[in-house]
GROMACS .gro file of C-alpha atoms in nm:
model
  452
    1MET     CA    1   0.000   0.000   0.000
    2ASN     CA    2   0.135   0.344  -0.092
    3GLN     CA    3   0.209   0.592   0.184
    4PHE     CA    4   0.196   0.967   0.138
    5MET     CA    5   0.331   1.260   0.333
    6PRO     CA    6   0.130   1.585   0.347
    7VAL     CA    7   0.313   1.893   0.221
    8ILE     CA    8   0.152   2.210   0.359
    9GLY     CA    9   0.237   2.575   0.312
   10LEU     CA   10   0.032   2.868   0.438
   11GLU     CA   11  -0.053   3.204   0.291
   12VAL     CA   12  -0.184   3.420   0.574
   13HIS     CA   13  -0.349   3.756   0.505
   14ILE     CA   14  -0.343   4.009   0.790
   15GLU     CA   15  -0.518   4.347   0.780
   16LEU     CA   16  -0.299   4.612   0.939
   17ALA     CA   17  -0.439   4.839   1.210
   18THR     CA   18  -0.381   5.175   1.043
   19LYS     CA   19  -0.642   5.451   1.063
   20SER     CA   20  -0.646   5.507   0.687
   21LYS     CA   21  -0.633   5.275   0.388
   22MET     CA   22  -0.324   5.162   0.199
   23PHE     CA   23  -0.339   5.412  -0.087
   24CYS     CA   24  -0.589   5.679   0.017
   25ALA     CA   25  -0.714   5.875   0.319
   26CYS     CA   26  -1.041   5.680   0.365
   27SER     CA   27  -1.100   5.525   0.708
   28ALA     CA   28  -0.980   5.165   0.732
   29ASP     CA   29  -1.222   5.099   1.019
   30TYR     CA   30  -1.485   4.943   0.795
   31PHE     CA   31  -1.620   4.664   1.018
   32GLY     CA   32  -1.991   4.717   1.088
   33ALA     CA   33  -2.007   5.038   0.881
   34LYS     CA   34  -2.290   5.108   0.637
   35PRO     CA   35  -2.196   4.965   0.293
   36ASN     CA   36  -1.996   5.189   0.059
   37THR     CA   37  -1.954   5.477   0.306
   38HIS     CA   38  -1.573   5.447   0.345
   39VAL     CA   39  -1.491   5.497  -0.021
   40CYS     CA   40  -1.339   5.752  -0.257
   41PRO     CA   41  -1.233   5.763  -0.625
   42ILE     CA   42  -0.915   5.569  -0.538
   43CYS     CA   43  -1.105   5.290  -0.358
   44LEU     CA   44  -1.348   5.267  -0.648
   45GLY     CA   45  -1.078   5.266  -0.913
   46LEU     CA   46  -1.211   5.570  -1.097
   47PRO     CA   47  -1.006   5.707  -1.391
   48GLY     CA   48  -0.741   5.960  -1.292
   49ALA     CA   49  -0.739   5.869  -0.921
   50MET     CA   50  -0.378   5.859  -0.800
   51PRO     CA   51  -0.270   5.637  -0.508
   52LYS     CA   52  -0.035   5.746  -0.231
   53ALA     CA   53   0.130   5.481  -0.012
   54ASN     CA   54   0.056   5.461   0.361
   55LYS     CA   55   0.389   5.511   0.540
   56LEU     CA   56   0.271   5.354   0.867
   57ALA     CA   57   0.151   5.038   0.691
   58ILE     CA   58   0.498   4.997   0.540
   59GLU     CA   59   0.657   5.046   0.883
   60PHE     CA   60   0.421   4.787   1.035
   61ALA     CA   61   0.519   4.536   0.766
   62GLN     CA   62   0.889   4.601   0.830
   63ARG     CA   63   0.850   4.563   1.207
   64PHE     CA   64   0.669   4.235   1.152
   65ALA     CA   65   0.946   4.118   0.918
   66LEU     CA   66   1.211   4.191   1.181
   67ALA     CA   67   1.011   3.998   1.441
   68LEU     CA   68   1.013   3.697   1.206
   69ASN     CA   69   1.386   3.716   1.142
   70CYS     CA   70   1.329   3.824   0.781
   71GLN     CA   71   1.568   4.008   0.554
   72VAL     CA   72   1.418   4.356   0.527
   73GLN     CA   73   1.485   4.488   0.180
   74LEU     CA   74   1.656   4.826   0.141
   75GLY     CA   75   1.483   4.864  -0.196
   76SER     CA   76   1.124   4.770  -0.276
   77LYS     CA   77   0.832   4.857  -0.504
   78PHE     CA   78   0.466   4.789  -0.571
   79ASP     CA   79   0.336   4.597  -0.873
   80ARG     CA   80   0.007   4.557  -1.054
   81LYS     CA   81  -0.153   4.214  -1.027
   82ASN     CA   82  -0.401   4.191  -1.314
   83TYR     CA   83  -0.718   3.985  -1.285
   84PHE     CA   84  -1.092   4.040  -1.309
   85TYR     CA   85  -1.333   3.978  -1.023
   86PRO     CA   86  -1.636   4.185  -0.917
   87ASP     CA   87  -1.484   4.288  -0.581
   88LEU     CA   88  -1.181   4.441  -0.757
   89ALA     CA   89  -1.304   4.769  -0.902
   90LYS     CA   90  -0.986   4.866  -1.089
   91GLY     CA   91  -0.945   4.533  -1.265
   92PHE     CA   92  -0.604   4.500  -1.097
   93GLN     CA   93  -0.471   4.486  -0.743
   94ILE     CA   94  -0.174   4.688  -0.621
   95SER     CA   95   0.049   4.421  -0.468
   96GLN     CA   96   0.417   4.318  -0.471
   97TYR     CA   97   0.592   4.065  -0.690
   98ASP     CA   98   0.970   4.039  -0.723
   99LEU     CA   99   1.080   4.301  -0.467
  100PRO     CA  100   0.868   4.253  -0.153
  101PHE     CA  101   0.943   4.451   0.162
  102SER     CA  102   1.090   4.138   0.324
  103GLN     CA  103   1.182   3.778   0.257
  104LYS     CA  104   1.364   3.472   0.395
  105GLY     CA  105   1.260   3.463   0.761
  106PHE     CA  106   1.142   3.193   1.000
  107LEU     CA  107   0.950   3.119   1.315
  108GLU     CA  108   0.951   2.822   1.549
  109ILE     CA  109   0.654   2.614   1.658
  110LEU     CA  110   0.602   2.316   1.885
  111SER     CA  111   0.535   1.995   1.690
  112GLY     CA  112   0.453   1.736   1.952
  113GLU     CA  113   0.733   1.770   2.205
  114LYS     CA  114   0.986   1.909   1.956
  115VAL     CA  115   1.058   2.260   1.830
  116LYS     CA  116   1.019   2.285   1.452
  117LYS     CA  117   1.149   2.570   1.238
  118ILE     CA  118   0.915   2.693   0.963
  119ASN     CA  119   1.080   2.911   0.701
  120ILE     CA  120   0.907   3.223   0.570
  121THR     CA  121   0.938   3.284   0.196
  122ARG     CA  122   0.823   3.646   0.199
  123ALA     CA  123   0.596   3.903   0.360
  124HIS     CA  124   0.458   4.166   0.127
  125LEU     CA  125   0.199   4.443   0.125
  126GLU     CA  126  -0.107   4.482  -0.093
  127GLU     CA  127  -0.455   4.631  -0.083
  128ASP     CA  128  -0.755   4.430   0.032
  129THR     CA  129  -1.050   4.381  -0.201
  130GLY     CA  130  -1.416   4.469  -0.163
  131LYS     CA  131  -1.663   4.222  -0.018
  132LEU     CA  132  -1.937   4.032  -0.201
  133ASN     CA  133  -2.267   3.986  -0.018
  134HIS     CA  134  -2.506   3.729  -0.162
  135ALA     CA  135  -2.876   3.795  -0.094
  136THR     CA  136  -3.229   3.734  -0.216
  137ILE     CA  137  -3.431   4.044  -0.307
  138SER     CA  138  -3.791   4.015  -0.429
  139GLY     CA  139  -3.736   3.646  -0.491
  140ARG     CA  140  -3.425   3.700  -0.701
  141ARG     CA  141  -3.073   3.590  -0.610
  142VAL     CA  142  -2.841   3.890  -0.627
  143THR     CA  143  -2.482   3.973  -0.536
  144LEU     CA  144  -2.413   4.311  -0.373
  145ILE     CA  145  -2.067   4.466  -0.352
  146ASP     CA  146  -1.942   4.662  -0.051
  147PHE     CA  147  -1.620   4.851  -0.125
  148ASN     CA  148  -1.560   4.967   0.236
  149ARG     CA  149  -1.289   4.700   0.272
  150SER     CA  150  -1.133   4.781  -0.065
  151GLY     CA  151  -0.790   4.935  -0.016
  152VAL     CA  152  -0.741   4.836   0.349
  153PRO     CA  153  -0.369   4.758   0.407
  154LEU     CA  154  -0.318   4.384   0.378
  155MET     CA  155   0.001   4.197   0.461
  156GLU     CA  156   0.045   3.855   0.303
  157VAL     CA  157   0.284   3.616   0.478
  158VAL     CA  158   0.392   3.318   0.269
  159SER     CA  159   0.557   3.016   0.432
  160GLU     CA  160   0.767   2.745   0.275
  161PRO     CA  161   0.577   2.413   0.231
  162GLU     CA  162   0.735   2.263   0.543
  163MET     CA  163   0.436   2.162   0.755
  164ASN     CA  164   0.334   1.797   0.750
  165ASN     CA  165  -0.001   1.789   0.930
  166ALA     CA  166  -0.295   2.009   1.020
  167GLN     CA  167  -0.179   2.052   1.380
  168GLU     CA  168   0.150   2.208   1.266
  169ALA     CA  169  -0.035   2.442   1.030
  170LYS     CA  170  -0.267   2.548   1.311
  171ALA     CA  171   0.026   2.607   1.549
  172TYR     CA  172   0.204   2.816   1.284
  173ALA     CA  173  -0.103   3.034   1.219
  174GLN     CA  174  -0.164   3.082   1.593
  175LYS     CA  175   0.199   3.187   1.641
  176LEU     CA  176   0.166   3.445   1.362
  177GLN     CA  177  -0.149   3.581   1.524
  178GLN     CA  178   0.026   3.604   1.861
  179ILE     CA  179   0.323   3.791   1.715
  180VAL     CA  180   0.117   4.054   1.530
  181ARG     CA  181  -0.084   4.114   1.847
  182TYR     CA  182   0.235   4.155   2.052
  183LEU     CA  183   0.353   4.407   1.792
  184LYS     CA  184   0.010   4.576   1.803
  185ILE     CA  185   0.000   4.606   1.424
  186SER     CA  186  -0.331   4.418   1.387
  187ASP     CA  187  -0.604   4.270   1.603
  188ALA     CA  188  -0.580   3.960   1.375
  189ASP     CA  189  -0.943   3.883   1.457
  190MET     CA  190  -1.043   3.591   1.237
  191GLU     CA  191  -1.415   3.634   1.305
  192LYS     CA  192  -1.399   3.990   1.168
  193GLY     CA  193  -1.187   3.881   0.873
  194SER     CA  194  -0.877   4.076   0.971
  195MET     CA  195  -0.680   3.751   0.954
  196ARG     CA  196  -0.750   3.490   0.688
  197ILE     CA  197  -0.574   3.160   0.626
  198GLU     CA  198  -0.516   3.000   0.287
  199PRO     CA  199  -0.343   2.659   0.316
  200ASN     CA  200  -0.176   2.503   0.013
  201VAL     CA  201  -0.202   2.126   0.047
  202SER     CA  202  -0.050   1.843  -0.154
  203LEU     CA  203   0.081   1.492  -0.087
  204ARG     CA  204   0.405   1.330  -0.192
  205LYS     CA  205   0.484   0.963  -0.195
  206VAL     CA  206   0.707   0.823   0.078
  207PHE     CA  207   0.979   0.605  -0.071
  208PHE     CA  208   1.073   0.312   0.150
  209GLY     CA  209   1.443   0.266   0.211
  210SER     CA  210   1.508   0.636   0.256
  211LYS     CA  211   1.671   0.711   0.590
  212ASP     CA  212   1.461   1.020   0.635
  213PRO     CA  213   1.194   1.065   0.367
  214LYS     CA  214   1.096   1.400   0.515
  215VAL     CA  215   1.413   1.563   0.387
  216THR     CA  216   1.348   1.483   0.021
  217LYS     CA  217   1.309   1.808  -0.173
  218VAL     CA  218   1.099   1.667  -0.457
  219LEU     CA  219   0.761   1.840  -0.433
  220PRO     CA  220   0.438   1.702  -0.583
  221PRO     CA  221   0.347   1.820  -0.936
  222TYR     CA  222   0.034   1.995  -0.808
  223LYS     CA  223  -0.107   2.187  -0.512
  224VAL     CA  224  -0.456   2.267  -0.393
  225GLU     CA  225  -0.522   2.607  -0.234
  226LEU     CA  226  -0.795   2.636   0.030
  227LYS     CA  227  -0.931   2.991   0.029
  228ASN     CA  228  -1.026   3.244   0.297
  229ILE     CA  229  -1.067   3.021   0.603
  230ASN     CA  230  -1.167   3.232   0.904
  231SER     CA  231  -1.099   3.011   1.206
  232PHE     CA  232  -0.825   2.781   1.330
  233LYS     CA  233  -1.082   2.508   1.384
  234PHE     CA  234  -1.201   2.522   1.023
  235ALA     CA  235  -0.843   2.539   0.895
  236GLU     CA  236  -0.760   2.218   1.080
  237LYS     CA  237  -1.075   2.046   0.954
  238ALA     CA  238  -1.027   2.163   0.594
  239ILE     CA  239  -0.665   2.046   0.581
  240ASN     CA  240  -0.748   1.705   0.728
  241PHE     CA  241  -1.036   1.659   0.482
  242GLU     CA  242  -0.817   1.764   0.190
  243ILE     CA  243  -0.539   1.525   0.291
  244GLU     CA  244  -0.781   1.232   0.288
  245ARG     CA  245  -0.946   1.343  -0.037
  246GLN     CA  246  -0.612   1.365  -0.214
  247ARG     CA  247  -0.490   1.039  -0.063
  248LYS     CA  248  -0.784   0.850  -0.214
  249ILE     CA  249  -0.720   1.005  -0.557
  250LEU     CA  250  -0.350   0.917  -0.545
  251GLU     CA  251  -0.418   0.561  -0.430
  252SER     CA  252  -0.645   0.517  -0.732
  253GLY     CA  253  -0.350   0.600  -0.957
  254GLU     CA  254  -0.470   0.951  -1.051
  255THR     CA  255  -0.322   1.294  -0.973
  256PRO     CA  256  -0.537   1.557  -0.798
  257VAL     CA  257  -0.628   1.861  -1.006
  258GLN     CA  258  -0.437   2.181  -0.927
  259GLU     CA  259  -0.719   2.409  -0.818
  260THR     CA  260  -0.863   2.647  -0.562
  261ARG     CA  261  -1.116   2.499  -0.321
  262GLY     CA  262  -1.333   2.646  -0.048
  263TRP     CA  263  -1.441   2.507   0.288
  264ASP     CA  264  -1.808   2.406   0.311
  265GLU     CA  265  -1.875   2.448   0.683
  266LYS     CA  266  -2.225   2.301   0.666
  267ASN     CA  267  -2.116   1.974   0.507
  268ASN     CA  268  -1.763   1.962   0.652
  269ARG     CA  269  -1.593   1.926   0.315
  270THR     CA  270  -1.392   2.122   0.061
  271VAL     CA  271  -1.556   2.219  -0.268
  272SER     CA  272  -1.401   2.312  -0.601
  273GLN     CA  273  -1.410   2.683  -0.688
  274ARG     CA  274  -1.180   2.738  -0.986
  275SER     CA  275  -0.854   2.628  -1.144
  276LYS     CA  276  -0.549   2.767  -0.966
  277GLU     CA  277  -0.367   3.047  -1.143
  278LEU     CA  278   0.010   3.068  -1.189
  279ALA     CA  279   0.216   3.386  -1.147
  280HIS     CA  280   0.235   3.455  -1.521
  281ASP     CA  281  -0.146   3.450  -1.541
  282TYR     CA  282  -0.153   3.776  -1.344
  283ARG     CA  283   0.078   3.964  -1.586
  284TYR     CA  284   0.263   4.149  -1.309
  285PHE     CA  285   0.439   4.474  -1.394
  286PRO     CA  286   0.569   4.765  -1.180
  287GLU     CA  287   0.298   5.000  -1.053
  288PRO     CA  288   0.351   5.316  -1.264
  289ASP     CA  289   0.168   5.549  -1.024
  290LEU     CA  290   0.395   5.473  -0.724
  291THR     CA  291   0.768   5.533  -0.718
  292PRO     CA  292   1.003   5.262  -0.581
  293PHE     CA  293   1.115   5.283  -0.217
  294THR     CA  294   1.464   5.297  -0.069
  295PHE     CA  295   1.553   5.259   0.300
  296THR     CA  296   1.877   5.299   0.492
  297GLN     CA  297   2.024   5.031   0.716
  298ASP     CA  298   2.023   5.283   1.003
  299TYR     CA  299   1.645   5.317   0.966
  300ILE     CA  300   1.599   4.938   0.971
  301ASN     CA  301   1.827   4.908   1.275
  302GLN     CA  302   1.621   5.173   1.453
  303LEU     CA  303   1.302   4.975   1.389
  304ALA     CA  304   1.470   4.663   1.525
  305ARG     CA  305   1.568   4.843   1.847
  306GLN     CA  306   1.207   4.953   1.896
  307LEU     CA  307   1.065   4.600   1.885
  308PRO     CA  308   0.890   4.491   2.207
  309GLU     CA  309   0.972   4.171   2.391
  310LEU     CA  310   0.831   3.895   2.170
  311PRO     CA  311   0.648   3.577   2.282
  312ASP     CA  312   0.944   3.335   2.281
  313ALA     CA  313   1.164   3.574   2.478
  314LYS     CA  314   0.884   3.648   2.726
  315ILE     CA  315   0.819   3.276   2.777
  316ALA     CA  316   1.186   3.209   2.853
  317ARG     CA  317   1.205   3.505   3.094
  318PHE     CA  318   0.885   3.412   3.280
  319GLN     CA  319   1.008   3.057   3.336
  320LYS     CA  320   1.344   3.176   3.464
  321GLU     CA  321   1.239   3.484   3.661
  322PHE     CA  322   0.914   3.358   3.815
  323GLN     CA  323   0.991   2.984   3.837
  324LEU     CA  324   0.659   2.896   3.673
  325SER     CA  325   0.566   2.577   3.491
  326ALA     CA  326   0.563   2.563   3.111
  327TYR     CA  327   0.183   2.525   3.128
  328ASP     CA  328   0.136   2.839   3.340
  329VAL     CA  329   0.372   3.044   3.125
  330GLU     CA  330   0.205   2.934   2.802
  331ILE     CA  331  -0.133   3.058   2.929
  332LEU     CA  332   0.002   3.383   3.075
  333THR     CA  333   0.188   3.479   2.757
  334ARG     CA  334  -0.080   3.398   2.500
  335SER     CA  335  -0.183   3.762   2.517
  336VAL     CA  336   0.058   4.049   2.573
  337ASP     CA  337  -0.213   4.225   2.777
  338ILE     CA  338  -0.244   3.931   3.017
  339ALA     CA  339   0.135   3.901   3.042
  340ASN     CA  340   0.168   4.271   3.129
  341TYR     CA  341  -0.118   4.246   3.380
  342PHE     CA  342   0.050   3.950   3.549
  343GLU     CA  343   0.378   4.139   3.587
  344GLU     CA  344   0.200   4.440   3.738
  345ALA     CA  345   0.023   4.209   3.984
  346VAL     CA  346   0.353   4.043   4.079
  347LYS     CA  347   0.504   4.386   4.155
  348ALA     CA  348   0.204   4.480   4.368
  349GLY     CA  349   0.209   4.143   4.544
  350LYS     CA  350   0.574   4.163   4.651
  351ARG     CA  351   0.489   4.414   4.923
  352HIS     CA  352   0.251   4.159   5.073
  353GLN     CA  353   0.480   3.856   5.024
  354LEU     CA  354   0.257   3.706   4.757
  355THR     CA  355   0.441   3.472   4.520
  356PRO     CA  356   0.427   3.482   4.138
  357LYS     CA  357   0.290   3.128   4.149
  358GLN     CA  358   0.005   3.231   4.375
  359ILE     CA  359  -0.088   3.520   4.146
  360ALA     CA  360  -0.058   3.297   3.839
  361ASN     CA  361  -0.285   3.035   3.995
  362THR     CA  362  -0.550   3.295   4.075
  363LEU     CA  363  -0.534   3.451   3.728
  364ILE     CA  364  -0.559   3.115   3.552
  365ASN     CA  365  -0.797   2.922   3.776
  366GLN     CA  366  -1.043   3.204   3.849
  367LYS     CA  367  -1.037   3.340   3.491
  368ILE     CA  368  -0.999   3.700   3.605
  369ASP     CA  369  -1.138   3.968   3.373
  370ILE     CA  370  -0.834   4.196   3.348
  371ASP     CA  371  -1.047   4.480   3.213
  372GLU     CA  372  -1.260   4.479   3.529
  373VAL     CA  373  -1.009   4.400   3.807
  374PHE     CA  374  -0.697   4.616   3.846
  375PRO     CA  375  -0.375   4.431   3.947
  376ALA     CA  376  -0.372   4.596   4.292
  377LYS     CA  377  -0.732   4.487   4.347
  378LEU     CA  378  -0.644   4.130   4.246
  379VAL     CA  379  -0.365   4.129   4.505
  380GLN     CA  380  -0.602   4.257   4.773
  381ASN     CA  381  -0.856   3.988   4.683
  382ILE     CA  382  -0.591   3.717   4.721
  383ILE     CA  383  -0.487   3.853   5.061
  384THR     CA  384  -0.849   3.864   5.178
  385GLN     CA  385  -0.911   3.507   5.065
  386THR     CA  386  -0.601   3.370   5.238
  387GLN     CA  387  -0.671   3.555   5.564
  388LYS     CA  388  -1.013   3.394   5.589
  389THR     CA  389  -0.863   3.048   5.623
  390GLN     CA  390  -0.690   2.927   5.938
  391LEU     CA  391  -0.442   2.648   5.870
  392ASP     CA  392  -0.372   2.361   6.105
  393PRO     CA  393   0.003   2.401   6.174
  394LYS     CA  394   0.051   2.024   6.181
  395GLU     CA  395  -0.119   1.984   5.842
  396LEU     CA  396   0.089   2.269   5.699
  397GLU     CA  397   0.410   2.115   5.836
  398LYS     CA  398   0.321   1.783   5.673
  399ILE     CA  399   0.267   1.945   5.332
  400VAL     CA  400   0.585   2.155   5.359
  401LYS     CA  401   0.792   1.842   5.431
  402LYS     CA  402   0.638   1.670   5.128
  403VAL     CA  403   0.709   1.966   4.897
  404LEU     CA  404   1.069   2.002   5.017
  405LEU     CA  405   1.137   1.633   4.951
  406GLN     CA  406   0.985   1.660   4.603
  407ASN     CA  407   1.185   1.971   4.512
  408LEU     CA  408   1.540   1.905   4.633
  409LYS     CA  409   1.691   2.111   4.350
  410ALA     CA  410   1.499   2.420   4.460
  411VAL     CA  411   1.602   2.352   4.822
  412ASN     CA  412   1.968   2.335   4.721
  413ASP     CA  413   1.932   2.647   4.504
  414TYR     CA  414   1.795   2.841   4.801
  415LYS     CA  415   2.076   2.722   5.025
  416LYS     CA  416   2.320   2.850   4.761
  417GLY     CA  417   2.166   3.196   4.787
  418LYS     CA  418   1.903   3.194   4.512
  419GLU     CA  419   1.610   3.375   4.675
  420VAL     CA  420   1.381   3.304   4.379
  421ALA     CA  421   1.386   2.936   4.477
  422LEU     CA  422   1.209   3.024   4.803
  423GLY     CA  423   0.925   3.183   4.609
  424PHE     CA  424   0.899   2.870   4.397
  425LEU     CA  425   0.871   2.650   4.707
  426VAL     CA  426   0.606   2.876   4.858
  427GLY     CA  427   0.410   2.850   4.532
  428GLN     CA  428   0.433   2.470   4.534
  429VAL     CA  429   0.298   2.455   4.890
  430GLN     CA  430   0.019   2.697   4.796
  431ARG     CA  431  -0.068   2.467   4.509
  432GLU     CA  432  -0.096   2.169   4.744
  433LEU     CA  433  -0.310   2.378   4.978
  434LYS     CA  434  -0.533   2.490   4.688
  435GLU     CA  435  -0.472   2.854   4.788
  436GLU     CA  436  -0.602   2.795   5.143
  437GLY     CA  437  -0.301   2.935   5.322
  438GLY     CA  438  -0.142   3.275   5.353
  439PRO     CA  439   0.199   3.305   5.187
  440ARG     CA  440   0.354   3.456   5.500
  441GLN     CA  441   0.252   3.156   5.712
  442VAL     CA  442   0.377   2.918   5.444
  443LYS     CA  443   0.705   3.105   5.402
  444GLU     CA  444   0.773   3.103   5.777
  445MET     CA  445   0.716   2.728   5.796
  446ILE     CA  446   0.947   2.662   5.498
  447LEU     CA  447   1.223   2.880   5.648
  448ARG     CA  448   1.188   2.697   5.977
  449LYS     CA  449   1.233   2.363   5.800
  450LEU     CA  450   1.529   2.488   5.596
  451LYS     CA  451   1.725   2.607   5.899
  452PRO     CA  452   2.045   2.403   5.953
   0.00000   0.00000   0.00000
């Protein structure tokens, strides 16, 4: 029986959070607005309308590229991508072809228990299209076009085809979303359409006898693109369905058609939409109404220095500085707002001898609404809760002995002068107590037991 390995690459479209559109002054805040109210001659592609590039959108794209270890180009330009579709008023899209703003980057994901590097081919800027709304009016099926979205800055991030299952593709897309949110260049809200996933899926045969068939560079002679998927759940389902569909075709001795398919949510299947175009079908040529761009290395270096702490760095620091588990850190760093809130609460809790672990447990287990409860208030709530409970000293002593025996490394670290180890031990006791003891009482008992 033949065996096949999935080959998956992702094209991810991310709308950038600028106030105005990519090539005009119209508001880019189109979500929920009355149709065709955020438009102008440029959005509508009227003759004689001249575009002007959005400087902030370009800066956002460059910051993103630096965060993904990309080569930021010192010279770049826009190109015309020619095709006809009702939501594209001009009959062409201003995009980028051979000189994108950045290329050749990477990010790392967890695949099972291992870290896997996914290479980024390029990240380029373009304008978003209008939106088609299908409706029935007076018994007739009609398609209405809303151009409010037309011209919104859109960044397309193209990966190498290096993912081998739907779980890796999902992890990659989630990591991209997390990074753009840390950078605050997009809300990347998939429900609103500000982040859209387009997986390219194909299968290649695994040749027995190869030491590591995954390293073969021979790609399949086709690929199927899945368009405009707006949730991680649907992306995972669509990829898994497509893998099985293609597997059956290949096992029958046929080759799947190279095409674009959509995800049918109702029937949980992919459906054919159209044949997939190649680059030459779009007849790219340099955009004549926009001059090329040049940037200095000093400018790029300045952008790099302004980058915030990114997810991987924050995860490593939280584990080292706060002695938290990988599980706790993963939850606390999913959102930069939650991570910042946690750090503020830790600072406020120090004055009351609250441990980072105790604050983390409360944040995670009680699902605190950080928009409603200030960090100082959270600390006060924890203190109030712990003061209500009187611990049996004998029971506390029993638990402390157990924790010290289970965490000999932390005990030795504390004896060597590492104060952070004491906080870790207090947190472990608190965990055993299910937050029913005050940290001061716990700390005093631990110190008593650690005395020579």
